CSV table of C-alpha atoms in Angstrom, one decimal:
chain,number,residue,atom,x,y,z
A,30,MET,CA,-9.3,-21.8,-8.7
A,31,ARG,CA,-9.3,-19.1,-6.0
A,32,LYS,CA,-6.0,-17.7,-7.2
A,33,TYR,CA,-7.4,-17.1,-10.7
A,34,TRP,CA,-10.5,-15.5,-9.3
A,35,ILE,CA,-8.4,-13.0,-7.4
A,36,ILE,CA,-6.3,-12.2,-10.4
A,37,TYR,CA,-9.5,-11.8,-12.5
A,38,THR,CA,-11.0,-9.5,-9.9
A,39,ILE,CA,-7.9,-7.3,-9.9
A,40,PHE,CA,-7.9,-7.2,-13.7
A,41,SER,CA,-11.6,-6.3,-13.8
A,42,ALA,CA,-11.1,-3.6,-11.2
A,43,THR,CA,-8.4,-2.0,-13.4
A,44,LEU,CA,-10.8,-1.9,-16.3
A,45,ILE,CA,-14.2,-0.9,-14.9
A,46,GLY,CA,-13.6,0.3,-11.3
A,47,CYS,CA,-14.1,-1.3,-8.0
A,48,THR,CA,-17.7,-1.0,-6.6
A,49,PHE,CA,-17.6,-3.9,-4.2
A,50,THR,CA,-15.9,-2.2,-1.2
A,51,GLN,CA,-18.4,0.4,-0.3
A,52,TYR,CA,-19.8,-1.5,2.7
A,53,GLN,CA,-17.2,-0.2,5.1
A,54,LEU,CA,-18.5,3.3,4.9
A,55,SER,CA,-21.8,2.3,6.3
A,56,LEU,CA,-19.8,1.5,9.4
A,57,ASN,CA,-17.7,4.6,9.7
A,58,ASN,CA,-18.6,7.8,7.8
A,59,LYS,CA,-22.1,8.5,8.9
A,60,ASN,CA,-21.8,12.3,8.5
A,61,GLN,CA,-20.8,14.5,5.6
A,62,PRO,CA,-17.1,15.2,5.6
A,63,LYS,CA,-16.3,18.6,7.1
A,64,GLN,CA,-14.9,20.2,4.0
A,65,ASP,CA,-13.5,23.1,6.1
A,66,VAL,CA,-11.0,20.8,7.7
A,67,ALA,CA,-7.7,21.3,5.8
A,68,SER,CA,-4.7,19.2,6.0
A,69,GLY,CA,-2.4,22.1,5.3
A,70,HIS,CA,-0.9,20.4,2.2
A,71,GLU,CA,-2.1,19.6,-1.3
A,72,ILE,CA,-0.7,17.3,-3.9
A,73,GLY,CA,-2.4,19.2,-6.7
A,74,GLU,CA,-4.8,18.1,-9.4
A,75,ALA,CA,-4.7,14.5,-10.4
A,76,PRO,CA,-3.4,13.4,-13.8
A,77,LYS,CA,-5.9,12.2,-16.3
A,78,PHE,CA,-5.2,8.5,-15.6
A,79,LYS,CA,-7.8,7.3,-18.1
A,80,GLU,CA,-5.7,8.8,-20.9
A,81,ILE,CA,-2.6,6.8,-19.9
A,82,LYS,CA,-3.3,3.7,-22.0
A,83,LYS,CA,-0.2,1.6,-21.0
A,84,ILE,CA,-1.2,0.0,-17.7
A,85,SER,CA,2.3,-0.1,-16.3
A,86,GLU,CA,2.7,3.6,-17.0
A,87,ARG,CA,-0.7,4.4,-15.5
A,88,LYS,CA,0.3,2.5,-12.3
A,89,LYS,CA,3.6,4.4,-12.0
A,90,ALA,CA,1.9,7.7,-12.5
A,91,PHE,CA,-0.7,6.8,-10.0
A,92,PHE,CA,1.8,6.0,-7.3
A,93,ARG,CA,4.0,9.0,-8.1
A,94,TYR,CA,1.0,11.2,-7.7
A,95,LEU,CA,-0.2,9.8,-4.4
A,96,ILE,CA,3.0,9.0,-2.5
A,97,PRO,CA,3.7,12.7,-1.4
A,98,GLY,CA,0.2,13.0,0.0
A,99,VAL,CA,0.4,9.7,1.9
A,100,GLU,CA,3.8,10.6,3.3
A,101,PHE,CA,2.6,14.0,4.3
A,102,GLU,CA,-0.2,12.5,6.4
A,103,ASN,CA,2.2,10.1,8.0
A,104,SER,CA,4.6,13.0,8.8
A,105,GLU,CA,1.7,14.9,10.5
A,106,ILE,CA,0.8,11.8,12.6
A,107,LYS,CA,4.5,11.3,13.6
A,108,GLN,CA,4.5,14.9,14.9
A,109,GLU,CA,1.4,14.2,17.0
A,110,ARG,CA,2.8,10.9,18.2
A,111,ASN,CA,6.1,12.5,19.2
A,112,LYS,CA,4.4,15.2,21.2
A,113,ILE,CA,2.4,12.5,23.1
A,114,LEU,CA,5.6,10.6,23.8
A,115,ALA,CA,7.3,13.8,25.1
A,116,LEU,CA,4.5,14.3,27.6
A,117,GLN,CA,4.7,10.8,29.2
A,118,LYS,CA,6.9,11.8,32.1
A,119,LYS,CA,4.8,14.9,32.8
A,120,VAL,CA,1.7,12.7,32.8
A,121,ALA,CA,3.4,10.3,35.2
A,122,HIS,CA,4.1,13.1,37.7
A,123,ASN,CA,0.8,15.0,37.0
A,124,LYS,CA,2.7,18.1,35.9
A,125,LEU,CA,0.9,18.9,32.7
A,126,ASN,CA,0.2,22.6,32.1
A,127,THR,CA,-3.1,23.9,30.6
A,128,LYS,CA,-1.7,24.1,27.1
A,129,GLU,CA,-0.5,20.5,27.2
A,130,LEU,CA,-3.7,19.2,28.6
A,131,THR,CA,-5.7,21.0,26.0
A,132,PHE,CA,-3.5,19.5,23.3
A,133,LEU,CA,-4.1,15.9,24.6
A,134,LYS,CA,-7.9,16.5,24.9
A,135,LYS,CA,-8.0,17.9,21.3
A,136,LEU,CA,-6.2,14.7,20.0
A,137,ALA,CA,-8.5,12.5,22.1
A,138,LYS,CA,-11.5,14.1,20.4
A,139,LYS,CA,-9.9,13.8,17.0
A,140,TYR,CA,-9.1,10.1,17.4
A,141,ARG,CA,-12.3,9.3,19.4
A,142,VAL,CA,-10.6,8.3,22.6
A,143,LYS,CA,-12.6,9.2,25.8
A,144,SER,CA,-11.0,12.4,27.1
A,145,PRO,CA,-10.3,12.1,30.9
A,146,ASP,CA,-10.2,14.8,33.5
A,147,SER,CA,-6.6,16.0,34.3
A,148,ASP,CA,-6.4,13.9,37.4
A,149,GLU,CA,-7.4,10.8,35.4
A,150,LEU,CA,-4.6,11.0,32.9
A,151,THR,CA,-2.5,7.9,33.2
A,152,LYS,CA,0.2,6.1,31.3
A,153,GLN,CA,-2.4,3.5,30.3
A,154,TRP,CA,-4.6,6.3,28.8
A,155,LEU,CA,-1.7,7.6,26.8
A,156,GLU,CA,-1.0,4.1,25.5
A,157,GLN,CA,-4.6,3.8,24.4
A,158,LEU,CA,-4.2,7.1,22.5
A,159,LEU,CA,-0.9,6.0,20.9
A,160,VAL,CA,-2.5,2.9,19.5
A,161,LYS,CA,-4.6,5.2,17.3
A,162,VAL,CA,-2.1,7.9,16.7
A,163,ASP,CA,0.3,6.0,14.4
A,164,VAL,CA,1.4,5.8,10.8
A,165,LEU,CA,0.1,3.6,8.1
A,166,PRO,CA,2.3,1.7,5.7
A,167,VAL,CA,2.6,3.6,2.4
A,168,PRO,CA,2.1,0.6,0.1
A,169,LEU,CA,-1.1,-0.4,1.9
A,170,VAL,CA,-2.6,3.1,1.4
A,171,LEU,CA,-1.5,3.1,-2.2
A,172,ILE,CA,-3.0,-0.3,-3.0
A,173,GLN,CA,-6.3,0.5,-1.3
A,174,ALA,CA,-6.5,3.7,-3.3
A,175,ALA,CA,-5.8,1.8,-6.4
A,176,ASN,CA,-8.5,-0.8,-5.6
A,177,GLU,CA,-11.2,1.7,-4.6
A,178,SER,CA,-10.6,4.2,-7.4
A,179,ALA,CA,-9.7,1.8,-10.2
A,180,TRP,CA,-6.3,3.4,-10.4
A,181,GLY,CA,-7.8,6.9,-10.4
A,182,THR,CA,-10.2,6.2,-13.3
A,183,SER,CA,-13.5,5.8,-11.4
A,184,ARG,CA,-16.2,8.3,-11.6
A,185,PHE,CA,-15.9,9.0,-7.9
A,186,ALA,CA,-12.2,9.7,-8.2
A,187,ARG,CA,-12.5,11.9,-11.2
A,188,GLU,CA,-15.6,13.9,-10.2
A,189,GLY,CA,-15.4,13.8,-6.4
A,190,ASN,CA,-11.7,13.4,-5.6
A,191,ASN,CA,-12.8,10.3,-3.6
A,192,TYR,CA,-10.0,7.6,-3.8
A,193,PHE,CA,-11.2,5.4,-0.9
A,194,GLY,CA,-15.0,5.0,-1.5
A,195,GLN,CA,-16.1,7.1,1.4
A,196,TRP,CA,-19.8,7.7,1.9
A,197,CYS,CA,-21.9,10.5,3.3
A,198,TYR,CA,-25.6,10.6,4.2
A,199,ARG,CA,-26.9,14.1,3.6
A,200,LYS,CA,-28.7,14.8,0.3
A,201,GLY,CA,-26.3,16.6,-2.1
A,202,CYS,CA,-23.2,15.8,0.0
A,203,GLY,CA,-21.7,13.8,-2.8
A,204,LEU,CA,-22.3,11.7,-5.9
A,205,VAL,CA,-25.3,9.4,-6.1
A,206,PRO,CA,-24.1,5.9,-7.1
A,207,LEU,CA,-25.7,4.7,-10.4
A,208,ALA,CA,-26.4,1.3,-8.9
A,209,ARG,CA,-27.7,2.4,-5.5
A,210,ASN,CA,-30.2,-0.1,-4.1
A,211,GLU,CA,-33.8,1.1,-3.6
A,212,GLY,CA,-34.3,2.6,-0.1
A,213,MET,CA,-30.6,3.5,0.3
A,214,ILE,CA,-29.9,7.2,0.9
A,215,HIS,CA,-26.1,7.3,0.9
A,216,GLU,CA,-24.0,9.2,-1.6
A,217,VAL,CA,-20.3,8.8,-2.4
A,218,ALA,CA,-18.7,11.8,-0.7
A,219,LYS,CA,-17.1,14.6,-2.7
A,220,PHE,CA,-13.9,16.1,-1.4
A,221,ALA,CA,-12.3,19.5,-2.1
A,222,SER,CA,-9.1,17.8,-3.0
A,223,VAL,CA,-7.5,14.4,-3.3
A,224,GLN,CA,-5.3,15.2,-0.3
A,225,GLN,CA,-8.5,15.7,1.7
A,226,SER,CA,-9.7,12.3,0.6
A,227,ILE,CA,-6.4,10.8,1.9
A,228,HIS,CA,-6.7,12.7,5.1
A,229,TYR,CA,-10.1,11.3,5.9
A,230,TYR,CA,-9.0,7.8,5.0
A,231,PHE,CA,-6.3,8.0,7.6
A,232,LEU,CA,-8.8,9.2,10.2
A,233,ASN,CA,-11.2,6.4,9.3
A,234,VAL,CA,-8.6,3.6,9.6
A,235,ASN,CA,-7.0,5.1,12.8
A,236,ARG,CA,-10.1,5.7,14.8
A,237,ASN,CA,-13.0,3.5,13.6
A,238,LYS,CA,-14.0,0.5,15.7
A,239,ALA,CA,-14.2,-1.6,12.6
A,240,TYR,CA,-10.4,-1.5,12.2
A,241,ALA,CA,-9.4,-2.2,15.8
A,242,GLU,CA,-7.7,-5.4,14.6
A,243,LEU,CA,-5.5,-3.5,12.2
A,244,ARG,CA,-4.4,-1.1,15.0
A,245,LYS,CA,-3.7,-4.1,17.2
A,246,LEU,CA,-1.5,-5.7,14.5
A,247,ARG,CA,0.3,-2.4,14.0
A,248,ALA,CA,0.9,-2.0,17.7
A,249,ASN,CA,2.3,-5.5,18.0
A,250,ARG,CA,4.8,-4.7,15.2
A,251,ARG,CA,5.9,-1.5,16.9
A,252,SER,CA,6.3,-3.4,20.2
A,253,ALA,CA,8.5,-5.9,18.4
A,254,GLY,CA,10.6,-3.2,16.8
A,255,LEU,CA,9.5,-4.0,13.3
A,256,SER,CA,9.2,-1.6,10.4
A,257,MET,CA,5.9,0.3,10.4
A,258,VAL,CA,5.9,1.5,6.8
A,259,SER,CA,7.4,-1.3,4.7
A,260,GLU,CA,5.8,-3.7,2.3
A,261,ASP,CA,6.0,-6.4,5.0
A,262,ALA,CA,4.1,-4.1,7.4
A,263,SER,CA,1.5,-3.7,4.7
A,264,PHE,CA,1.0,-7.4,4.3
A,265,ASP,CA,0.7,-7.8,8.1
A,266,VAL,CA,-1.8,-5.0,8.9
A,267,THR,CA,-3.9,-5.8,5.8
A,268,ASN,CA,-5.2,-8.7,7.8
A,269,GLY,CA,-7.0,-6.1,10.0
A,270,LEU,CA,-9.2,-4.9,7.1
A,271,VAL,CA,-11.7,-7.7,6.9
A,272,ASN,CA,-14.4,-5.2,7.8
A,273,TYR,CA,-13.5,-2.7,5.1
A,274,SER,CA,-15.6,-4.6,2.6
A,275,GLU,CA,-18.6,-6.8,2.5
A,276,LYS,CA,-16.3,-9.2,0.7
A,277,GLY,CA,-14.6,-9.9,4.0
A,278,GLN,CA,-11.5,-12.1,3.7
A,279,LEU,CA,-11.7,-12.1,-0.1
A,280,TYR,CA,-11.1,-8.3,0.1
A,281,VAL,CA,-7.9,-8.9,2.2
A,282,ASP,CA,-6.8,-11.6,-0.3
A,283,ILE,CA,-7.3,-9.2,-3.2
A,284,LEU,CA,-5.3,-6.4,-1.5
A,285,GLN,CA,-2.4,-8.8,-0.6
A,286,SER,CA,-2.4,-10.1,-4.2
A,287,MET,CA,-2.3,-6.5,-5.5
A,288,LEU,CA,0.6,-5.7,-3.1
A,289,LYS,CA,2.6,-8.7,-4.5
A,290,HIS,CA,1.9,-7.8,-8.2
A,291,ASN,CA,2.5,-4.1,-7.9
A,292,SER,CA,5.5,-3.7,-5.6
A,293,LYS,CA,7.8,-3.1,-8.6
A,294,TYR,CA,6.1,0.2,-9.3
A,295,TRP,CA,7.2,1.9,-6.1
A,296,ASN,CA,10.6,2.4,-4.5
A,297,LEU,CA,10.1,1.8,-0.8
A,298,PRO,CA,12.1,-0.1,1.9
A,299,LYS,CA,11.2,-3.7,2.6
């Protein structure tokens, strides 16, 4: 019976949009997104997904559109990570110059890791930073975007470039949900571009306390020498997203079911 409920939920999400995964944003995005933060890359205006009537073609178009933006964010993170790794020996011998120390402190602030004084920089501190500065499996990001935006057809995706259900809490910062409960003040954030929405999703997952389990699972995979970006990696780290929705484990089950049923629409390594 549970299997059919999951399939029904996925089908319903395709038709009317997912509105049940907003809870996570009350945990993580308490301020309006800083719209002046640019990723340095844009994937352009989204196709009119609602006008693509054939579901299989809509899904293919959705993935084709988002993959370059997701891969760009991963490439930026890889560069940050490689710079950290290159400084390990210098940290061990306390030989960082001012520019290198400034770089690490800037990253620490970005990823919400307590920034130590220069004499407190240790290998253990770098490892703590590296747990957060890491890539996300492309299929996972695609499926969450599909779930949260109803394959790009939701009001928030179309009018606010918001593909991951991110909230803000200042009046006028976004779109007011039509079904917002009395007493609630949140809005669904508007982004200057879809790329910016992807960028803030990555920051959210990589630095928010609610997703520490996902980062732990990811770090374990890296330590074991397993793929970090494959479909297998997606299934694995999805288990760390229980707090992304008030649906809890059911949300994880839905994402994993979506991963299984939609893998034929992208061409990525397993």
